[in-house]
XYZ file of C-alpha atoms in Angstrom:
328
model
C 21.743 7.549 5.765
C 19.376 9.768 3.502
C 22.297 11.195 1.508
C 23.385 7.488 0.462
C 19.827 6.790 -0.865
C 19.482 10.141 -2.719
C 21.784 8.714 -5.299
C 20.579 6.138 -7.764
C 23.504 3.641 -7.206
C 22.610 -0.270 -7.412
C 24.624 -0.977 -4.441
C 21.688 0.515 -2.423
C 19.755 -2.480 -3.153
C 22.206 -4.272 -0.585
C 21.753 -1.808 2.093
C 17.950 -1.841 1.652
C 17.957 -5.632 2.257
C 19.938 -5.053 5.374
C 17.894 -2.492 6.577
C 14.647 -4.709 5.907
C 16.272 -7.531 8.218
C 17.585 -5.268 10.829
C 13.979 -3.600 11.251
C 12.726 -7.058 12.060
C 15.218 -8.415 14.750
C 13.460 -6.817 17.509
C 10.131 -8.667 16.678
C 11.966 -12.160 16.185
C 13.257 -12.024 19.500
C 9.983 -11.611 21.013
C 8.181 -13.465 18.336
C 5.098 -15.670 19.434
C 5.124 -19.339 19.181
C 2.490 -19.315 16.214
C 1.908 -16.735 13.781
C -1.478 -16.797 11.815
C -1.329 -16.097 8.000
C -4.833 -15.541 6.386
C -4.491 -14.176 2.808
C -7.984 -14.551 1.191
C -11.304 -13.551 2.571
C -13.503 -16.400 3.998
C -15.917 -16.148 1.259
C -12.949 -17.092 -1.016
C -11.574 -19.765 1.085
C -13.188 -22.342 -1.160
C -10.581 -21.533 -3.709
C -7.845 -22.430 -1.310
C -8.850 -26.109 -0.215
C -5.721 -26.574 2.009
C -4.869 -25.584 5.622
C -2.172 -22.912 5.492
C -2.915 -20.653 8.341
C -0.089 -21.747 10.382
C 2.227 -23.637 7.813
C 5.175 -21.446 8.558
C 7.004 -20.776 11.647
C 7.424 -17.162 12.793
C 10.906 -16.734 11.747
C 9.886 -18.049 8.025
C 6.876 -15.926 8.241
C 8.732 -12.909 9.018
C 11.633 -13.699 6.716
C 9.248 -14.248 3.710
C 7.412 -11.008 4.655
C 10.753 -9.300 4.767
C 11.608 -10.518 1.017
C 8.256 -9.468 -0.218
C 8.771 -6.141 1.283
C 12.148 -5.588 -0.354
C 10.737 -6.715 -3.997
C 7.694 -4.391 -3.518
C 9.933 -1.584 -2.421
C 11.974 -2.053 -5.808
C 9.137 -2.401 -7.793
C 7.562 0.885 -6.354
C 10.985 2.589 -6.761
C 11.003 1.592 -10.286
C 7.578 2.964 -11.058
C 8.364 6.263 -9.503
C 11.564 6.780 -11.419
C 9.812 5.300 -14.592
C 7.269 8.248 -14.222
C 9.822 10.514 -12.930
C 7.468 11.444 -9.989
C 10.320 13.061 -7.916
C 12.146 14.835 -10.513
C 15.307 12.863 -10.614
C 16.057 8.997 -10.014
C 16.897 7.928 -6.236
C 16.152 5.054 -4.097
C 14.406 7.046 -1.592
C 10.823 5.788 -2.403
C 12.236 2.162 -1.699
C 13.990 3.298 1.433
C 10.744 5.109 2.821
C 8.595 1.857 1.925
C 10.730 -0.461 3.977
C 10.859 1.850 6.644
C 7.105 2.523 6.884
C 6.516 -1.266 6.479
C 8.183 -1.801 9.779
C 6.124 0.806 11.731
C 4.006 -1.446 13.619
C 4.337 -4.950 14.679
C 1.354 -6.389 12.582
C 3.173 -5.168 9.522
C 6.311 -7.337 9.870
C 4.416 -10.573 9.302
C 2.474 -12.026 6.162
C -0.976 -10.655 5.685
C -3.523 -9.979 3.050
C -2.731 -6.450 2.910
C 0.997 -7.107 2.412
C 0.110 -9.454 -0.625
C -2.402 -6.813 -1.991
C 0.394 -4.300 -2.275
C 1.753 -5.975 -5.244
C -1.520 -5.130 -6.818
C -1.447 -1.576 -5.526
C 1.739 -1.087 -7.520
C 0.482 -2.460 -10.528
C -2.605 -0.413 -10.266
C -0.469 2.856 -9.653
C 1.507 2.006 -12.844
C -1.621 1.427 -14.931
C -3.280 4.564 -13.657
C -0.096 6.793 -14.310
C -0.431 5.534 -17.796
C -3.825 6.739 -18.311
C -2.547 10.238 -18.806
C -0.912 9.239 -22.065
C -3.058 6.674 -23.514
C -5.344 7.432 -26.289
C -8.072 4.394 -25.958
C -7.779 3.029 -22.367
C -10.742 0.761 -22.198
C -8.467 -2.180 -22.062
C -6.509 -0.469 -18.981
C -9.669 0.171 -17.439
C -10.785 -3.426 -17.769
C -7.532 -4.753 -16.599
C -8.063 -2.175 -13.551
C -11.409 -3.504 -12.649
C -10.094 -7.171 -12.574
C -7.178 -6.077 -10.381
C -9.643 -4.544 -7.812
C -11.627 -7.660 -7.790
C -8.757 -9.728 -7.242
C -7.626 -7.598 -4.383
C -11.205 -7.769 -3.069
C -10.947 -11.830 -3.065
C -7.695 -11.348 -0.826
C -8.940 -8.537 1.305
C -12.284 -7.165 0.953
C -11.647 -3.357 1.887
C -9.703 -3.333 -1.517
C -13.109 -3.017 -3.016
C -13.148 0.601 -2.159
C -10.005 1.237 -4.584
C -12.734 1.027 -7.480
C -13.568 4.482 -6.403
C -9.782 5.283 -7.061
C -9.945 4.052 -10.470
C -13.002 6.312 -11.438
C -11.395 9.376 -9.766
C -8.240 8.606 -11.687
C -10.381 8.645 -14.937
C -11.698 12.068 -13.804
C -8.395 13.546 -13.243
C -6.239 11.970 -16.159
C -9.145 11.627 -18.916
C -11.932 13.405 -20.612
C -15.145 11.670 -19.664
C -15.907 8.625 -21.967
C -18.496 6.472 -20.520
C -17.321 3.399 -22.135
C -13.974 3.751 -20.160
C -16.209 3.834 -16.784
C -17.995 0.795 -17.861
C -14.970 -1.103 -18.882
C -13.965 -0.971 -15.252
C -17.117 -2.274 -14.005
C -17.010 -5.187 -16.653
C -13.470 -6.060 -15.492
C -14.644 -6.375 -12.037
C -17.789 -8.169 -12.538
C -15.690 -10.533 -14.795
C -13.894 -12.071 -11.731
C -17.094 -12.131 -9.518
C -18.757 -13.864 -12.270
C -16.553 -16.691 -12.223
C -16.602 -16.923 -8.428
C -20.113 -16.997 -8.663
C -19.842 -19.947 -11.231
C -17.757 -21.740 -8.661
C -20.104 -21.214 -5.702
C -22.989 -22.674 -8.178
C -20.817 -25.803 -8.758
C -20.141 -26.174 -5.249
C -23.922 -25.740 -4.334
C -23.282 -22.458 -2.209
C -24.779 -19.968 -4.576
C -27.514 -19.149 -1.947
C -24.540 -17.641 0.149
C -23.046 -15.584 -2.612
C -24.914 -12.406 -1.549
C -23.426 -12.521 1.929
C -20.041 -11.380 0.394
C -21.354 -7.808 0.131
C -22.893 -7.837 3.739
C -19.826 -6.389 5.367
C -19.965 -3.052 3.308
C -23.100 -2.237 5.098
C -20.985 -1.886 8.269
C -21.617 1.388 10.072
C -18.409 3.681 10.121
C -17.087 3.405 13.766
C -17.140 6.548 15.794
C -13.554 5.782 17.326
C -10.527 3.686 16.727
C -8.916 1.993 19.742
C -5.206 1.132 19.428
C -2.296 0.569 21.646
C -1.434 4.164 23.291
C 2.236 3.614 22.158
C 1.419 3.131 18.683
C 0.385 6.984 18.799
C 3.916 7.644 19.904
C 5.510 6.363 16.572
C 2.988 8.291 14.718
C 4.343 11.589 15.819
C 7.347 11.636 13.604
C 5.280 9.926 10.697
C 2.707 12.892 11.042
C 5.331 15.520 11.193
C 6.949 14.078 7.978
C 3.722 13.928 6.384
C 3.440 17.704 7.146
C 6.612 18.683 5.779
C 6.137 16.512 2.702
C 2.858 18.448 1.992
C 4.533 21.634 2.457
C 7.302 20.689 0.204
C 4.854 19.800 -2.601
C 2.567 22.827 -2.079
C 5.779 25.001 -2.711
C 6.573 23.219 -5.991
C 3.169 22.041 -7.021
C 2.654 24.550 -9.740
C 6.038 24.513 -11.091
C 5.629 20.532 -11.797
C 4.491 19.023 -14.995
C 0.521 18.487 -15.426
C 1.170 14.690 -15.078
C 3.162 15.081 -11.939
C 0.410 17.264 -10.263
C -2.183 14.854 -11.336
C -0.340 12.021 -10.109
C 0.135 13.393 -6.562
C -3.421 14.148 -6.610
C -4.347 10.730 -7.165
C -1.761 9.706 -4.454
C -3.676 11.799 -1.864
C -6.978 10.402 -2.914
C -5.663 6.720 -2.916
C -4.296 7.282 0.710
C -7.403 8.807 2.135
C -9.803 5.888 0.514
C -7.229 3.039 1.288
C -7.142 4.478 5.030
C -10.817 4.972 5.728
C -11.715 1.583 4.300
C -10.660 -0.264 7.354
C -13.969 -0.333 8.875
C -15.335 -2.864 6.691
C -13.394 -5.649 8.395
C -15.389 -6.946 11.751
C -11.958 -7.039 13.432
C -9.782 -3.931 13.108
C -6.313 -4.850 12.477
C -3.220 -2.407 12.158
C -2.094 -4.274 9.136
C -4.783 -2.760 7.054
C -2.547 0.584 6.859
C 0.069 -1.272 5.109
C -2.182 -0.011 2.021
C -1.464 3.366 2.759
C 2.166 2.928 3.125
C 2.859 3.177 -0.661
C 1.714 6.724 -1.437
C 3.217 7.668 1.825
C 6.659 6.381 0.730
C 6.396 8.278 -2.366
C 5.615 11.741 -0.486
C 8.190 10.982 2.079
C 10.817 10.117 -0.629
C 10.049 13.578 -2.212
C 10.411 15.450 0.819
C 13.772 13.978 1.505
C 15.083 14.182 -1.886
C 14.867 18.111 -1.749
C 15.118 18.688 2.045
C 17.834 21.069 3.114
C 19.734 21.139 6.471
C 21.298 17.818 6.527
C 21.574 17.662 10.230
C 17.562 18.243 10.413
C 16.378 15.558 7.793
C 19.076 13.074 9.033
C 18.109 13.386 12.736
C 14.255 13.322 11.533
C 14.687 10.067 9.669
C 16.776 8.504 12.742
C 14.332 9.389 15.303
C 11.938 7.483 13.116
C 14.006 4.347 12.903
C 15.001 4.679 16.433
C 11.376 4.710 17.529
C 10.434 1.518 15.442
C 13.260 -0.270 16.842
C 12.637 0.839 20.258
C 9.039 -0.317 20.493
C 9.922 -3.731 18.808
C 12.418 -4.310 21.803
C 9.919 -2.927 24.388
C 6.411 -4.740 24.245
C 5.274 -3.282 27.603
């Protein structure tokens, strides 16, 4: 299967759609009667004055989620190929994203992190463009607004503000105006939210938006033991990807090196920001799927020993399907 997606053949879009559906059949068989969908934070609930949480049936919920995942995979693939991050065009980033987005059951339904991944792809496109821009103050302003919009949907997204500033350090010589532009862009969205609070006589509650940011980082994370089993092939492929990237790191163009440095930082910050939510949910780690998909695509594009990498990918797919059909 990997060899098929190594080529930049448009017919692969059809196979991506088939795979996105097949990786959700197991969940649909055991789907609950109701699936909740919340795509805005409680403090932004006033902006959506309708009851939508259970408006979709489980089947429609999963089907729409699969469609959004497919669109995101194709957008991500286009960004990767546009900036030539892997060295040559392929559909491997899209394949890896669709695979990783089915890793855990909470990934399969509509959620705020899933919607936010559209913003993540948009952010990455603008961040990768920082290297070539002469005056990026407007880009910084846009990035600040994107982070603010993501924060309305999913509060942990606020920590991606750090990613924007770190990207300015990586890609740009220091210019305080560019840093301030990011702050102004972020403040613009929340200024209008404050106005909305004022018009609804709730301005006194506006400060409560930021209270979760003071939550202590947890000492441990408790997830289903069987989920750890699925992480084994993921961690193994991560290690192989890091090794492959390290081998060719200094042979790559400067922009490519800086881009992968940014992806690593993005992965770490997005992953560690989960603690802001009072109730920990695995769907948070969908935010990490995009940088992982790019690095996995890099490994599988240049991996040697077909029997090895095809078997490795098959084991990952088999594990995903097995744990969907066996809920224990």
